[in-house]
C-alpha atoms as one frame of an Amber mdcrd trajectory, in Angstrom:
protein
-104.450 -12.896 -55.547-105.022 -15.540 -52.899-102.353 -13.928 -50.668-104.069
 -10.562 -51.124-107.419 -11.916 -49.925-105.647 -13.714 -47.092-104.047 -10.484
 -45.840-107.260  -8.551 -46.448-109.002 -10.915 -44.044-106.421 -10.137 -41.375
-106.868  -6.397 -41.940-110.643  -6.697 -41.657-110.197  -8.595 -38.417-107.860
  -5.923 -37.003-110.264  -3.195 -38.138-113.022  -4.791 -36.086-110.985  -5.115
 -32.894-108.328  -2.431 -33.204-110.276   0.852 -33.224-112.353   0.082 -30.156
-109.243  -0.839 -28.221-107.042   1.995 -29.514-109.614   4.711 -28.908-110.310
   3.347 -25.435-106.611   3.113 -24.638-105.895   6.759 -25.391-108.825   8.186
 -23.424-106.641   8.590 -20.323-104.540  11.016 -22.408-107.427  13.268 -23.445
-106.554  16.969 -23.327-109.094  17.584 -20.576-107.736  14.822 -18.322-104.113
  15.691 -19.029-104.638  19.405 -18.306-106.538  18.601 -15.124-103.750  16.273
 -13.965-101.117  18.891 -14.843-102.875  21.449 -12.655-103.412  18.924  -9.863
 -99.703  18.036  -9.759 -98.571  21.644 -10.203 -96.844  20.886 -13.494 -98.838
  23.603 -15.306-100.277  26.281 -13.039-101.360  28.858 -15.603-101.484  29.347
 -19.362 -98.044  28.901 -20.901 -96.500  28.631 -24.338 -96.186  24.885 -23.876
 -99.160  22.963 -22.509 -99.190  19.554 -20.868-100.385  18.015 -24.156 -97.568
  19.738 -26.034 -95.071  18.286 -23.578 -96.571  14.824 -24.037 -96.393  15.080
 -27.822 -92.707  15.920 -27.498 -92.309  12.917 -25.211 -93.932  10.617 -27.791
 -91.801  12.040 -30.597 -88.548  11.225 -28.747 -89.945   7.827 -27.577 -89.664
   8.905 -23.943 -85.924   9.538 -24.239 -85.362  12.926 -22.594 -81.668  12.264
 -21.923 -79.913  11.800 -25.257 -81.340  14.865 -27.089 -79.836  18.121 -25.855
 -82.079  20.928 -24.652 -81.281  22.689 -27.924 -82.467  19.658 -29.900 -85.639
  19.361 -27.826 -86.353  23.075 -28.319 -85.752  22.720 -32.053 -88.166  19.783
 -32.229 -90.854  21.883 -30.534 -90.361  24.581 -33.160 -90.273  22.298 -36.201
 -92.928  19.791 -35.130 -95.340  21.958 -33.136 -94.368  25.548 -34.015 -93.771
  26.328 -30.349 -90.856  28.672 -29.739 -89.401  27.882 -26.300 -85.849  28.685
 -25.251 -83.493  26.089 -23.806 -83.605  27.778 -20.398 -87.422  27.846 -20.377
 -87.584  24.185 -21.382 -85.077  23.235 -18.690 -87.329  24.898 -16.123 -90.137
  22.505 -17.123 -88.184  19.595 -15.610 -89.309  19.971 -12.014 -90.470  17.636
  -9.234 -93.973  18.501 -10.421 -93.119  17.241 -13.918 -91.855  13.974 -12.409
 -95.058  13.611 -10.400 -97.109  14.407 -13.507 -95.517  11.551 -15.485 -95.701
   9.184 -12.522 -99.404   9.919 -12.154 -99.924   9.253 -15.872 -98.503   5.762
 -15.330-100.981   5.364 -12.448-103.826   6.563 -14.668-102.885   3.992 -17.305
-102.792   1.281 -14.641-106.278   2.131 -13.360-107.735   2.465 -16.880-106.688
  -1.053 -17.961-109.725  -2.904 -16.497-111.978  -0.839 -18.798-110.065  -1.841
 -21.934-111.321  -4.625 -24.174-108.087  -6.603 -23.907-107.784  -9.746 -26.006
-106.510 -12.717 -23.995-104.297 -15.201 -25.814-106.488 -18.059 -26.959-103.972
 -20.701 -25.809-104.633 -19.711 -22.200-108.394 -20.181 -22.305-108.378 -23.752
 -20.993-105.726 -23.267 -18.334-106.703 -23.368 -14.638-105.352 -19.851 -14.072
-106.767 -16.599 -15.427-103.507 -14.710 -15.978 -99.780 -15.385 -16.160 -98.030
 -12.690 -14.103 -94.271 -12.379 -14.653 -92.365 -10.376 -12.048 -88.785  -9.154
 -12.069 -86.654  -6.098 -11.409 -84.145  -4.128 -13.452 -81.866  -1.224 -12.661
 -81.134   2.101 -14.292 -77.607   2.712 -13.097 -75.307   5.657 -12.782 -71.989
   4.545 -14.380 -69.169   4.029 -11.887 -66.949   6.690 -13.465 -69.730   9.292
 -13.127 -70.976   8.518  -9.608 -68.863  11.209  -7.953 -69.969  13.910 -10.387
 -73.579  12.670 -10.251 -73.722  13.588  -6.572 -73.752  17.249  -7.627 -76.780
  16.649  -9.861 -78.422  14.430  -7.197 -78.787  11.573  -9.692 -78.668   8.047
  -8.324 -79.271   4.495  -9.524 -82.801   3.151  -9.162 -84.403  -0.290  -9.176
 -87.588  -0.767 -11.173 -89.984  -3.509 -10.095 -92.214  -4.580 -12.945 -94.853
  -7.275 -13.417 -97.159  -7.945 -16.347 -99.638 -10.534 -17.574 -98.114 -12.392
 -20.500-101.543 -13.436 -21.791-102.829  -9.874 -22.317 -99.831  -7.501 -21.999
-101.515  -5.738 -19.075 -99.034  -4.487 -16.474-100.000  -5.502 -12.959 -97.309
  -3.876 -10.814 -94.807  -1.059 -11.270 -92.572   0.664  -8.761 -89.426   2.796
  -8.905 -87.302   2.740  -5.763 -83.748   2.792  -4.393 -81.245   0.534  -6.135
 -80.804  -1.549  -2.977 -84.534  -2.094  -2.420 -85.314  -5.617  -1.213 -87.018
  -7.746  -3.871 -89.029  -9.808  -1.385 -90.449  -6.688   0.267 -91.280  -5.273
  -3.168 -92.918  -8.559  -4.142 -95.194  -8.358  -1.094 -96.372  -4.893  -2.143
 -98.150  -6.351  -5.170-100.148  -8.888  -3.132-103.173  -6.543  -2.704-103.441
  -6.319  -6.503-103.787 -10.083  -6.986-107.062 -11.564  -8.173-108.286 -15.094
  -7.575-106.759 -17.878  -9.720-103.923 -15.790 -11.137-100.538 -17.449 -11.612
 -97.439 -15.652 -10.287 -94.070 -16.603 -11.764 -90.982 -15.132 -10.108 -87.270
 -15.830  -9.867 -85.016 -16.629  -6.901 -84.681 -12.977  -5.920 -88.262 -13.126
  -4.602 -87.926 -16.533  -2.946 -89.646 -16.374   0.430 -91.989 -18.877   2.048
 -93.905 -16.009   3.616 -94.427 -14.384   0.205 -95.530 -17.653  -1.407 -97.918
 -18.302   1.457 -99.504 -14.864   0.975-100.000 -15.605  -2.718-101.689 -18.886
  -1.814-103.908 -17.148   0.757-105.216 -14.965  -2.097-106.386 -18.193  -3.810
-103.708 -17.695  -6.441-101.079 -19.990  -7.920 -97.301 -19.648  -7.955 -94.250
 -21.209  -9.594 -90.835 -20.504  -8.160 -87.402 -22.018  -8.224 -86.073 -22.848
  -4.784 -82.555 -22.294  -3.536 -79.943 -25.041  -3.644 -79.615 -24.902   0.143
 -83.391 -24.960   0.741 -84.602 -27.280   3.519 -86.741 -30.116   2.138 -88.483
 -32.635   4.365 -91.352 -35.080   4.499 -93.736 -35.827   7.365 -92.278 -38.444
   9.673 -94.777 -41.314   9.970 -93.149 -42.362  13.269 -92.370 -39.241  15.317
 -90.890 -39.516  18.814 -92.854 -38.680  21.951 -91.974 -37.326  25.385 -92.755
 -39.379  28.471 -95.836 -37.242  29.093 -97.220 -38.113  25.655 -96.343 -34.862
  23.917 -94.782 -35.228  20.464 -91.125 -34.210  20.021 -91.428 -31.212  17.699
 -88.178 -31.725  15.794 -89.175 -35.311  14.964 -92.352 -34.359  13.086 -90.431
 -33.906   9.842 -87.542 -35.849   8.363 -84.979 -33.875   6.331 -84.262 -35.078
   2.798 -80.710 -35.466   1.507 -81.108 -33.412  -1.676 -77.585 -34.218  -2.913
 -78.368 -37.919  -2.769 -81.717 -37.284  -4.410 -79.985 -35.332  -7.176 -78.025
 -38.413  -8.231 -81.296 -40.169  -9.046 -82.505 -37.474 -11.467 -81.512 -38.386
 -15.045 -79.951 -35.710 -17.261 -82.631 -33.801 -19.125 -85.435 -35.488 -17.192
 -87.939 -34.089 -14.690 -88.917 -35.892 -11.506 -91.690 -34.900  -9.109 -91.145
 -35.786  -5.468 -94.393 -36.161  -3.549 -95.202 -35.115   0.003 -92.515 -32.410
   0.273 -92.531 -29.652   2.889 -90.191 -26.676   2.436 -88.354 -24.759   5.139
 -87.022 -25.775   8.555 -89.537 -23.566  10.353 -92.132 -22.959   7.637 -92.858
 -26.600   6.745 -94.571 -25.181   3.675 -96.271 -27.925   1.602 -95.930 -27.625
  -2.173 -95.290 -29.712  -5.255 -91.558 -30.314  -5.728 -90.195 -30.797  -9.257
 -86.532 -31.570  -9.974 -84.978 -31.076 -13.401 -81.602 -32.578 -14.299 -79.237
 -30.364 -16.311 -76.900 -31.608 -18.994 -73.104 -31.293 -18.691 -72.921 -28.005
 -20.583 -75.672 -26.420 -18.491 -74.015 -27.647 -15.296 -70.643 -26.194 -16.265
 -72.287 -22.898 -17.157 -73.972 -22.753 -13.740 -70.727 -23.640 -11.931 -68.948
 -20.831 -13.775 -71.708 -18.443 -12.698 -71.398 -19.611  -9.076 -67.641 -19.002
  -9.072 -68.028 -15.575 -10.724 -70.418 -14.507  -7.985 -68.082 -15.907  -5.341
 -65.127 -13.983  -6.791 -67.177 -10.800  -6.862 -68.419 -11.170  -3.273 -65.145
 -12.513  -1.880 -66.958 -15.454  -0.268 -66.246 -19.114  -0.951 -69.322 -20.850
  -2.433 -70.957 -23.516  -0.281 -70.064 -27.062  -1.204 -73.776 -27.929  -1.209
 -74.447 -25.272  -3.855 -71.682 -26.703  -6.047 -72.894 -30.280  -5.535 -76.382
 -29.289  -6.718 -75.213 -27.280  -9.741 -76.566 -30.014 -12.019 -80.094 -29.732
 -10.660 -82.855 -27.136 -10.837 -85.660 -27.352  -8.299 -89.136 -25.872  -8.707
 -92.003 -25.536  -6.271 -95.619 -24.798  -7.150 -99.188 -25.089  -5.879-100.665
 -25.657  -9.341-103.034 -28.647  -9.503-101.632 -31.997 -10.591-103.547 -31.704
 -13.863-100.587 -29.513 -14.883 -97.742 -31.982 -15.372 -94.191 -31.475 -14.128
 -92.995 -30.767 -17.664 -95.745 -28.188 -18.136 -94.807 -26.505 -14.845 -91.197
 -26.149 -16.018 -92.345 -24.859 -19.427 -94.539 -22.266 -17.703 -91.672 -21.157
 -15.489 -89.457 -20.700 -18.540 -91.921 -18.080 -19.759 -90.332 -15.899 -17.104
 -87.668 -15.169 -19.713 -90.237 -13.022 -21.533 -89.870 -10.283 -18.939 -86.126
 -10.270 -19.583 -86.945  -9.610 -23.237 -89.170  -6.723 -22.116 -86.249  -5.224
 -20.213 -84.062  -5.697 -23.286 -86.603  -3.768 -25.367 -86.640  -1.024 -22.734
 -82.877  -0.689 -22.639 -81.752  -1.585 -26.162 -84.558   0.038 -28.152 -85.984
   2.745 -25.887 -82.705   3.689 -24.139 -84.069   3.508 -20.601 -80.610   3.016
 -19.108 -78.899   5.785 -21.083 -77.262   8.211 -18.674 -76.162  11.801 -18.933
 -75.219  14.299 -16.246 -78.385  16.384 -16.023 -80.427  17.593 -13.116 -82.229
  14.899 -11.162 -85.724  15.921 -12.275 -84.887  15.531 -15.958 -83.324  12.117
 -15.235 -86.500  10.964 -13.449 -88.728  12.384 -16.211 -86.681  10.287 -18.626
 -87.285   7.134 -16.547 -91.034   7.612 -16.097 -91.487   8.923 -19.650 -89.690
   5.963 -21.219 -91.691   3.491 -19.151 -94.962   5.217 -20.059 -94.156   4.846
 -23.768 -93.154   1.220 -23.224 -96.325   0.316 -21.278 -98.626   1.767 -23.930
 -96.629   0.070 -26.701 -96.772  -3.285 -24.926-100.547  -3.122 -24.511-100.955
  -2.409 -28.232 -98.397  -5.043 -29.279 -99.963  -7.819 -27.189-103.492  -6.892
 -28.260-102.577  -7.257 -31.930-100.366 -10.287 -31.217-103.309 -12.126 -29.666
-105.683 -11.063 -32.431-103.274 -12.166 -35.169-102.752 -15.522 -33.454-106.482
 -16.092 -32.981-107.188 -15.370 -36.635-104.089 -16.730 -38.353-102.160 -18.807
 -35.786 -99.083 -16.787 -36.670 -96.600 -15.786 -33.991 -95.055 -12.362 -33.955
 -92.001 -11.182 -32.052 -93.318  -9.271 -29.047 -90.009  -7.472 -28.528 -89.782
  -6.233 -32.126 -93.480  -5.341 -32.023 -92.996  -3.136 -28.948 -90.045  -1.395
 -30.592 -91.917  -0.817 -33.857 -94.997   0.571 -32.124 -93.046   2.805 -29.720
 -90.769   4.279 -32.382 -92.945   4.300 -35.488 -96.608   4.205 -34.511 -97.172
   5.946 -31.175 -96.205   9.493 -32.280 -98.750   9.245 -35.111-101.434   7.791
 -32.872-101.084  10.478 -30.215-100.913  13.311 -32.768-104.105  12.008 -34.418
-105.791  11.580 -31.045-104.973  15.206 -30.112-106.413  16.568 -33.340-109.706
  14.701 -32.837-110.273  14.752 -36.602-110.549  11.010 -37.101-110.741   7.774
 -35.185-107.622   5.730 -34.604-109.370   3.015 -36.642-107.411   4.048 -39.738
-104.171   2.809 -38.146-105.341  -0.723 -37.318-104.527  -2.219 -40.765-101.165
  -0.464 -40.792-100.254  -1.816 -37.342-101.340  -5.323 -38.366 -99.280  -5.146
 -41.554 -96.269  -3.863 -39.612 -96.446  -6.638 -37.021 -97.022  -9.383 -39.573
 -93.550  -8.608 -40.903 -92.179 -10.116 -37.676 -94.357 -13.254 -37.878 -92.820
 -16.704 -38.060 -93.931 -19.177 -40.702 -96.806 -21.412 -39.507 -94.688 -24.593
 -39.710 -91.494 -23.082 -38.317 -89.685 -25.393 -35.900 -88.637 -22.370 -33.898
 -91.607 -20.934 -32.046 -92.252 -18.491 -29.255 -92.721 -19.688 -25.701 -96.500
 -19.917 -25.939 -96.194 -22.179 -28.975 -94.341 -24.713 -26.860 -97.248 -24.804
 -24.386 -99.565 -26.506 -26.850 -99.335 -29.800 -25.032-100.778 -32.928 -26.490
């Protein structure tokens, strides 16, 4: 009986916060807005058997996956689920550039509607000096090697997806689909205008650029980044040389640091902060420098990775890179109130975006490939991401609410999968019918997500659990 009342309290809590959020979230998918957007993009020009809302319902029912089901199966689902009789040929004609633009614009609409949502921020982040924790990375949806030649006839090609989201709220802050060889640094700069003061940007080596980090700092934002093994580290020379006319010798202003020698002084498993560091031969970019010593197993793993990349590229790895395989270097502009160990723990949260990509590919089949016309392939990409983005917002909202009330941690990845595959079709169908509020689903979603929760005293915790510093 005590457990019943305990769970009932959680359900009451979700009932108070869930309906407001859920109803607000789905407003950008109202029939009026969707039909207007369909006309604006040319997706639906006049009255047809299948409306834009019908197409979206089909998209939710297949979890965004428009590749694996055949046209026959998609047509059959329209008949059985919506009583809409559309032939395979007619359905195939719906996959047009206008359909791609329609789905892309829906992602934009979701992006612009997020500030109006009553998002719950994770309570553990309330006392941190930054307002959000933005994780940025890229993933690819590839055309398999053995199909590349045949894919030229269908005009399908691999794409790179740049994605960034706030780990404290689940809100996505940047999204872009581009060519597979798109430069990560250039893509990273494109999100700079969307930064808000005191946000924290966490990014991997692919985005390492002093210019990019400087732009983040100019926005009064924080960053954490690893730096390359061959990065130039120096300190200000207290005794620079001068020309006879009194002018300072420019190349004597900074004294280069022997990082290999410094590496030998970093104990295994320990973190050392080196003060007064400037990065870059030309940039002389000042930032906190934190060095973390790897254990033997981690070092051997990194060396193996270095040699694999060298074998693949045909280039011999630099000796410096091999010498520093036992060291990981971080740079940040976070205040010193955040310790070196906390900085490293925050950077390790970057792994959460890798889990998001795993959910996209393993559970929602983003990277599934079939030889179809290009427009259907792109509809699959944008459709899958739309389902994922909505699911993530719901999952993180309930995750934060459950933690605030119960201090129980749920698996975000499993939560996204459960919501995308089991909950979203019901939510959208109910929203279309307008017969009842989405409030009725809040207890069900809470109960579903609690099944993934870890025990309160579990040694194994999610990344945020580890950030409860003493």
